[in-house]
Short mmCIF file of C-alpha atoms in Angstrom, two decimals:
data_model
loop_
_atom_site.label_atom_id
_atom_site.label_comp_id
_atom_site.label_asym_id
_atom_site.label_seq_id
_atom_site.Cartn_x
_atom_site.Cartn_y
_atom_site.Cartn_z
CA MET A 1 -11.70 -10.18 -0.57
CA SER A 2 -11.22 -7.00 -2.66
CA ARG A 3 -13.88 -5.69 -5.04
CA ILE A 4 -12.01 -6.68 -7.98
CA GLN A 5 -11.38 -10.30 -6.88
CA ALA A 6 -15.29 -10.44 -5.87
CA ASP A 7 -16.08 -9.39 -9.43
CA LEU A 8 -13.46 -12.22 -10.80
CA VAL A 9 -15.16 -14.81 -8.81
CA LEU A 10 -18.41 -13.91 -10.10
CA LEU A 11 -16.99 -13.86 -13.55
CA LEU A 12 -15.87 -17.41 -12.77
CA VAL A 13 -19.29 -18.26 -11.56
CA ALA A 14 -20.58 -17.01 -14.99
CA LEU A 15 -18.28 -19.38 -16.61
CA ILE A 16 -19.24 -22.34 -14.98
CA TRP A 17 -22.90 -21.74 -15.20
CA GLY A 18 -22.42 -21.10 -18.88
CA ALA A 19 -20.72 -24.86 -19.44
CA ALA A 20 -23.54 -26.27 -17.18
CA PHE A 21 -25.91 -25.70 -20.02
CA VAL A 22 -24.40 -28.56 -21.77
CA ALA A 23 -24.21 -30.78 -18.82
CA GLN A 24 -28.23 -30.07 -18.45
CA LYS A 25 -29.00 -30.97 -21.76
CA ASN A 26 -27.30 -34.31 -21.65
CA ALA A 27 -28.72 -35.26 -18.57
CA LEU A 28 -32.44 -34.32 -19.53
CA ALA A 29 -32.07 -37.34 -22.27
CA HIS A 30 -32.05 -39.60 -19.52
CA VAL A 31 -33.98 -38.39 -16.55
CA GLY A 32 -37.02 -35.76 -16.13
CA SER A 33 -36.45 -32.03 -15.24
CA PHE A 34 -37.84 -32.55 -11.36
CA THR A 35 -35.64 -35.42 -10.96
CA PHE A 36 -32.62 -33.70 -12.38
CA ILE A 37 -33.07 -30.79 -10.14
CA ALA A 38 -33.63 -32.86 -6.91
CA ALA A 39 -30.44 -35.05 -7.71
CA ARG A 40 -28.26 -31.80 -8.56
CA PHE A 41 -29.09 -29.92 -5.51
CA ALA A 42 -29.11 -32.88 -3.32
CA ILE A 43 -25.26 -33.36 -4.45
CA SER A 44 -24.89 -29.45 -3.62
CA GLY A 45 -26.46 -29.48 -0.11
CA LEU A 46 -24.08 -32.59 0.81
CA LEU A 47 -21.33 -30.66 -0.43
CA VAL A 48 -21.79 -27.47 1.52
CA LEU A 49 -23.27 -29.42 4.70
CA PRO A 50 -19.64 -29.64 6.36
CA LEU A 51 -18.71 -26.15 5.70
CA ALA A 52 -22.23 -24.85 7.05
CA LEU A 53 -21.65 -27.09 10.29
CA ARG A 54 -17.99 -25.51 10.50
CA GLU A 55 -19.36 -22.09 10.10
CA ARG A 56 -21.82 -22.49 12.80
CA SER A 57 -19.42 -23.54 15.17
CA LYS A 58 -16.68 -20.90 14.51
CA SER A 59 -19.20 -17.90 14.50
CA LYS A 60 -21.08 -18.51 17.42
CA ASP A 61 -21.66 -14.60 17.77
CA ILE A 62 -23.46 -14.63 14.13
CA SER A 63 -26.93 -16.00 14.19
CA ILE A 64 -29.65 -16.17 11.72
CA ASN A 65 -32.32 -15.01 13.98
CA ARG A 66 -36.34 -14.15 13.25
CA THR A 67 -35.49 -10.71 12.29
CA HIS A 68 -33.97 -12.41 9.04
CA ALA A 69 -36.77 -15.04 8.69
CA PHE A 70 -38.85 -13.60 6.15
CA ASP A 71 -36.14 -12.61 3.90
CA LEU A 72 -34.55 -16.11 4.28
CA ALA A 73 -37.93 -17.73 3.40
CA LEU A 74 -38.56 -15.27 0.41
CA LEU A 75 -34.90 -16.43 -0.83
CA CYS A 76 -35.52 -19.96 -0.59
CA VAL A 77 -39.10 -19.84 -2.32
CA SER A 78 -37.60 -17.28 -4.99
CA PHE A 79 -34.54 -19.63 -5.70
CA ALA A 80 -36.53 -22.78 -5.60
CA GLY A 81 -39.52 -21.36 -7.72
CA ALA A 82 -36.80 -20.00 -10.47
CA VAL A 83 -34.95 -23.17 -10.99
CA VAL A 84 -38.66 -25.13 -11.48
CA LEU A 85 -40.23 -22.37 -13.32
CA GLN A 86 -36.97 -22.09 -16.05
CA GLN A 87 -37.14 -25.96 -16.26
CA VAL A 88 -40.93 -26.23 -16.75
CA GLY A 89 -40.76 -23.21 -19.54
CA LEU A 90 -38.07 -24.79 -21.27
CA GLU A 91 -40.33 -27.49 -22.15
CA LYS A 92 -43.24 -25.19 -23.36
CA THR A 93 -41.25 -22.45 -25.26
CA SER A 94 -38.22 -22.24 -27.78
CA VAL A 95 -34.48 -22.24 -26.43
CA THR A 96 -34.48 -18.37 -28.13
CA ASN A 97 -37.29 -17.04 -26.06
CA ALA A 98 -36.17 -18.66 -22.95
CA GLY A 99 -32.81 -17.52 -23.19
CA PHE A 100 -33.56 -13.87 -23.59
CA LEU A 101 -36.63 -13.84 -21.05
CA THR A 102 -34.53 -15.33 -18.53
CA GLY A 103 -31.86 -12.65 -19.22
CA LEU A 104 -34.34 -10.12 -18.35
CA TYR A 105 -33.30 -10.47 -14.61
CA VAL A 106 -30.26 -8.15 -15.01
CA LEU A 107 -32.74 -5.57 -15.60
CA PHE A 108 -35.12 -6.47 -12.66
CA VAL A 109 -32.33 -6.57 -10.11
CA PRO A 110 -31.49 -2.68 -10.20
CA VAL A 111 -35.12 -1.83 -10.20
CA ILE A 112 -35.82 -4.36 -7.00
CA CYS A 113 -32.47 -2.81 -5.43
CA ARG A 114 -33.76 0.73 -5.77
CA VAL A 115 -37.48 0.42 -5.61
CA ILE A 116 -38.22 -2.02 -2.83
CA TYR A 117 -34.97 -1.77 -0.87
CA LYS A 118 -34.22 1.95 -1.39
CA GLN A 119 -30.22 1.52 -2.43
CA THR A 120 -28.23 3.96 -4.37
CA LEU A 121 -27.20 2.67 -7.40
CA SER A 122 -24.10 3.74 -9.67
CA ILE A 123 -25.15 6.10 -12.60
CA LEU A 124 -23.53 3.44 -14.83
CA ILE A 125 -25.69 0.30 -13.90
CA TYR A 126 -28.82 1.29 -15.96
CA PRO A 127 -26.83 1.72 -19.36
CA ALA A 128 -24.92 -1.61 -18.61
CA ALA A 129 -28.33 -3.50 -17.75
CA LEU A 130 -29.50 -2.11 -21.00
CA LEU A 131 -26.46 -3.27 -22.85
CA SER A 132 -26.53 -6.72 -21.10
CA ILE A 133 -30.33 -7.41 -22.13
CA ALA A 134 -29.48 -6.18 -25.84
CA GLY A 135 -26.33 -8.54 -25.71
CA VAL A 136 -28.59 -11.59 -24.76
CA PHE A 137 -31.09 -10.57 -27.26
CA PHE A 138 -28.43 -10.78 -30.17
CA LEU A 139 -26.94 -13.78 -28.49
CA SER A 140 -30.46 -15.66 -28.85
CA GLY A 141 -30.41 -14.90 -32.56
CA GLY A 142 -31.91 -11.26 -32.65
CA GLU A 143 -35.59 -12.27 -32.78
CA LEU A 144 -38.25 -13.99 -30.86
CA THR A 145 -40.46 -16.98 -32.08
CA ALA A 146 -44.24 -16.81 -31.47
CA VAL A 147 -45.11 -16.20 -27.95
CA SER A 148 -46.09 -19.23 -26.24
CA PRO A 149 -47.38 -20.38 -22.73
CA GLY A 150 -43.86 -21.06 -21.43
CA ASP A 151 -43.06 -17.53 -21.90
CA GLY A 152 -44.95 -16.32 -18.94
CA LEU A 153 -43.54 -19.21 -16.73
CA VAL A 154 -39.88 -18.09 -17.83
CA LEU A 155 -40.41 -14.41 -17.23
CA LEU A 156 -41.60 -15.22 -13.74
CA CYS A 157 -38.29 -17.41 -13.40
CA ALA A 158 -36.22 -14.09 -14.53
CA VAL A 159 -38.10 -12.19 -11.46
CA GLY A 160 -37.25 -15.14 -9.09
CA PHE A 161 -33.54 -15.16 -9.81
CA ALA A 162 -33.79 -11.49 -9.73
CA ILE A 163 -35.03 -11.60 -6.39
CA GLN A 164 -32.68 -14.09 -4.94
CA VAL A 165 -29.80 -11.73 -6.53
CA ALA A 166 -31.14 -8.84 -4.39
CA LEU A 167 -31.95 -10.69 -1.27
CA ILE A 168 -28.62 -12.38 -1.42
CA GLY A 169 -27.11 -8.76 -1.43
CA LYS A 170 -29.22 -7.57 1.47
CA ILE A 171 -29.12 -10.75 3.56
CA MET A 172 -25.20 -10.96 3.26
CA ALA A 173 -24.87 -7.41 4.61
CA ALA A 174 -26.59 -8.27 7.83
CA VAL A 175 -25.60 -12.11 8.22
CA LYS A 176 -22.17 -13.39 7.23
CA ALA A 177 -23.10 -16.70 6.94
CA PRO A 178 -22.73 -17.61 3.29
CA PHE A 179 -22.54 -21.37 3.85
CA ARG A 180 -25.44 -21.55 5.79
CA ILE A 181 -27.44 -19.59 3.69
CA CYS A 182 -26.45 -21.84 0.58
CA LEU A 183 -27.51 -24.74 2.32
CA LEU A 184 -30.87 -23.35 2.75
CA GLN A 185 -31.26 -22.50 -0.87
CA TYR A 186 -29.94 -26.13 -1.86
CA ALA A 187 -32.14 -28.20 0.56
CA SER A 188 -35.46 -26.14 -0.35
CA CYS A 189 -34.74 -26.45 -4.04
CA ALA A 190 -34.08 -29.99 -3.64
CA LEU A 191 -37.23 -30.66 -1.60
CA VAL A 192 -39.64 -29.03 -4.11
CA ALA A 193 -37.99 -30.79 -7.01
CA LEU A 194 -38.22 -34.11 -5.16
CA ILE A 195 -42.00 -33.87 -4.15
CA ALA A 196 -42.48 -32.82 -8.03
CA ALA A 197 -40.51 -35.47 -9.42
CA LEU A 198 -42.61 -38.29 -7.29
CA ALA A 199 -45.49 -36.78 -8.26
CA PHE A 200 -45.30 -36.10 -11.80
CA GLU A 201 -42.16 -38.32 -12.82
CA HIS A 202 -41.14 -41.95 -12.52
CA PRO A 203 -37.56 -41.45 -11.40
CA THR A 204 -35.41 -44.81 -11.51
CA LEU A 205 -31.91 -45.29 -10.22
CA GLU A 206 -31.11 -46.87 -13.47
CA ASN A 207 -32.10 -43.64 -15.56
CA ILE A 208 -30.07 -41.39 -12.97
CA MET A 209 -26.90 -43.51 -13.13
CA LYS A 210 -27.18 -42.95 -16.92
CA ALA A 211 -27.28 -39.32 -16.17
CA ALA A 212 -24.63 -39.41 -13.55
CA LEU A 213 -21.88 -37.41 -15.02
CA PRO A 214 -23.94 -34.10 -16.01
CA ILE A 215 -25.84 -34.42 -12.59
CA LEU A 216 -22.59 -34.72 -10.83
CA TYR A 217 -21.20 -31.72 -12.77
CA ALA A 218 -24.21 -29.32 -12.20
CA GLY A 219 -24.55 -30.77 -8.78
CA ALA A 220 -21.03 -30.37 -7.48
CA ILE A 221 -19.72 -27.70 -9.76
CA SER A 222 -22.05 -25.39 -11.10
CA GLY A 223 -24.23 -25.87 -7.72
CA GLY A 224 -22.03 -26.74 -4.93
CA ILE A 225 -19.14 -24.43 -5.93
CA ALA A 226 -20.51 -22.06 -8.18
CA TYR A 227 -23.74 -20.87 -6.20
CA THR A 228 -21.67 -20.89 -3.22
CA LEU A 229 -19.00 -18.88 -4.78
CA GLN A 230 -21.71 -16.52 -5.84
CA VAL A 231 -23.07 -15.87 -2.23
CA VAL A 232 -19.53 -15.32 -0.97
CA ALA A 233 -18.75 -12.78 -3.46
CA GLN A 234 -21.87 -10.98 -3.28
CA GLN A 235 -20.51 -9.66 0.18
CA TYR A 236 -18.18 -7.29 -1.90
CA THR A 237 -19.86 -6.34 -5.09
CA PRO A 238 -23.45 -4.76 -4.95
CA ALA A 239 -26.27 -6.99 -6.24
CA SER A 240 -26.99 -4.79 -9.37
CA ASP A 241 -23.62 -4.92 -10.51
CA SER A 242 -23.41 -8.78 -9.69
CA ALA A 243 -26.44 -9.39 -12.01
CA VAL A 244 -24.59 -7.61 -15.16
CA ILE A 245 -21.41 -9.71 -14.24
CA LEU A 246 -23.49 -12.93 -14.15
CA SER A 247 -24.92 -12.15 -17.40
CA GLY A 248 -21.64 -13.40 -18.91
CA GLU A 249 -23.07 -16.72 -18.32
CA SER A 250 -24.77 -16.47 -21.72
CA VAL A 251 -21.43 -15.85 -23.70
CA PHE A 252 -19.86 -18.67 -22.02
CA ALA A 253 -22.74 -20.80 -22.67
CA ALA A 254 -22.53 -20.17 -26.30
CA LEU A 255 -18.83 -20.51 -26.38
CA THR A 256 -19.05 -24.06 -24.68
CA ALA A 257 -21.55 -25.17 -27.23
CA ALA A 258 -19.42 -24.28 -29.89
CA VAL A 259 -16.24 -26.27 -28.42
CA MET A 260 -18.16 -29.02 -27.08
CA LYS A 261 -21.30 -29.27 -29.33
CA GLY A 262 -19.78 -27.89 -32.69
CA GLU A 263 -22.63 -25.39 -32.70
CA ARG A 264 -21.91 -22.21 -34.82
CA LEU A 265 -21.70 -18.45 -33.19
CA THR A 266 -23.19 -16.45 -35.87
CA PRO A 267 -22.05 -13.21 -36.55
CA THR A 268 -25.19 -11.51 -34.68
CA GLY A 269 -24.45 -14.07 -31.73
CA ALA A 270 -20.92 -12.72 -31.78
CA SER A 271 -22.18 -8.84 -31.86
CA GLY A 272 -24.35 -10.10 -28.58
CA CYS A 273 -21.19 -11.23 -26.67
CA MET A 274 -19.52 -8.01 -27.45
CA LEU A 275 -22.47 -5.96 -25.71
CA ILE A 276 -22.49 -8.26 -22.78
CA ILE A 277 -18.60 -8.07 -22.38
CA LEU A 278 -18.89 -4.20 -22.72
CA ALA A 279 -21.45 -4.17 -19.79
CA ILE A 280 -19.41 -6.16 -17.62
CA LEU A 281 -16.35 -3.79 -18.44
CA MET A 282 -18.65 -0.91 -17.82
CA VAL A 283 -19.49 -2.30 -14.14
CA GLN A 284 -15.89 -3.53 -13.49
CA PHE A 285 -13.99 -0.34 -14.13
CA GLY A 286 -16.64 2.38 -14.65
CA PRO A 287 -16.81 3.58 -11.24
CA TYR A 288 -12.83 3.71 -10.93
CA MET A 289 -12.66 5.78 -14.04
CA LEU A 290 -15.28 8.02 -12.74
CA ALA A 291 -14.02 8.58 -9.39
CA LYS A 292 -10.81 9.26 -11.14
CA ARG A 293 -12.45 11.84 -13.26
CA LYS A 294 -13.94 13.82 -10.39
CA SER A 295 -10.39 13.88 -8.36
#
């Protein structure tokens, strides 16, 4: 897969994730957050399981050993923690605040890659990340509501997603086992959410069936397909660049809400969309333009 193809795959992932916001909102009318997460990622895990087993049988020379154990454990914890914190935080803060604070992971990823993993980053990644953050801010309405306890949870969620994106890039550089890594993420997330659902909610088969369609979309398409494509594509696109491209999720979420829910995109929101698109174009074409200019 070429770099351009990988970037296009990540853009498709952002589109699928953006559309998942509507499905998620519809599902929560029938089931609790933890029940939704558990059901969603159980489906994702079942879908990727055959691919993981096939990968293991065909790639016997590639093993996930003790040297990668810490990174893999941190990946599972950060992914499961981010998903759960986002859901809990959404119940305690406004959608505007949650949308902006979650989007801060775009800024955290290059910091993690540079400071912790000592990776060399493109000079364009910093202005692109800032443009993306500004875009998410305007797309959220251009203002934040009063600070609430949920804001801290959502901010931690952004840190978790940033660690996940950065770790995927690091792990995939050493272990070419995308499907097994995806299975670990999905299984850990489903298990954590299931324990929380049984402890704090009262899931019933009847309510789960009422939310079957959005759960299937979120589990099969947004989870089983999109998250897996993310891991595969990040073998070819640096983590910091991936974060900027994936921020397009906010644009697609707004467009999906406008089409499916009749929500109006304000001029401020449209300006935010344009800034995010500009950031993605900088990451996509900027390096080629700089290389051409130097030559």
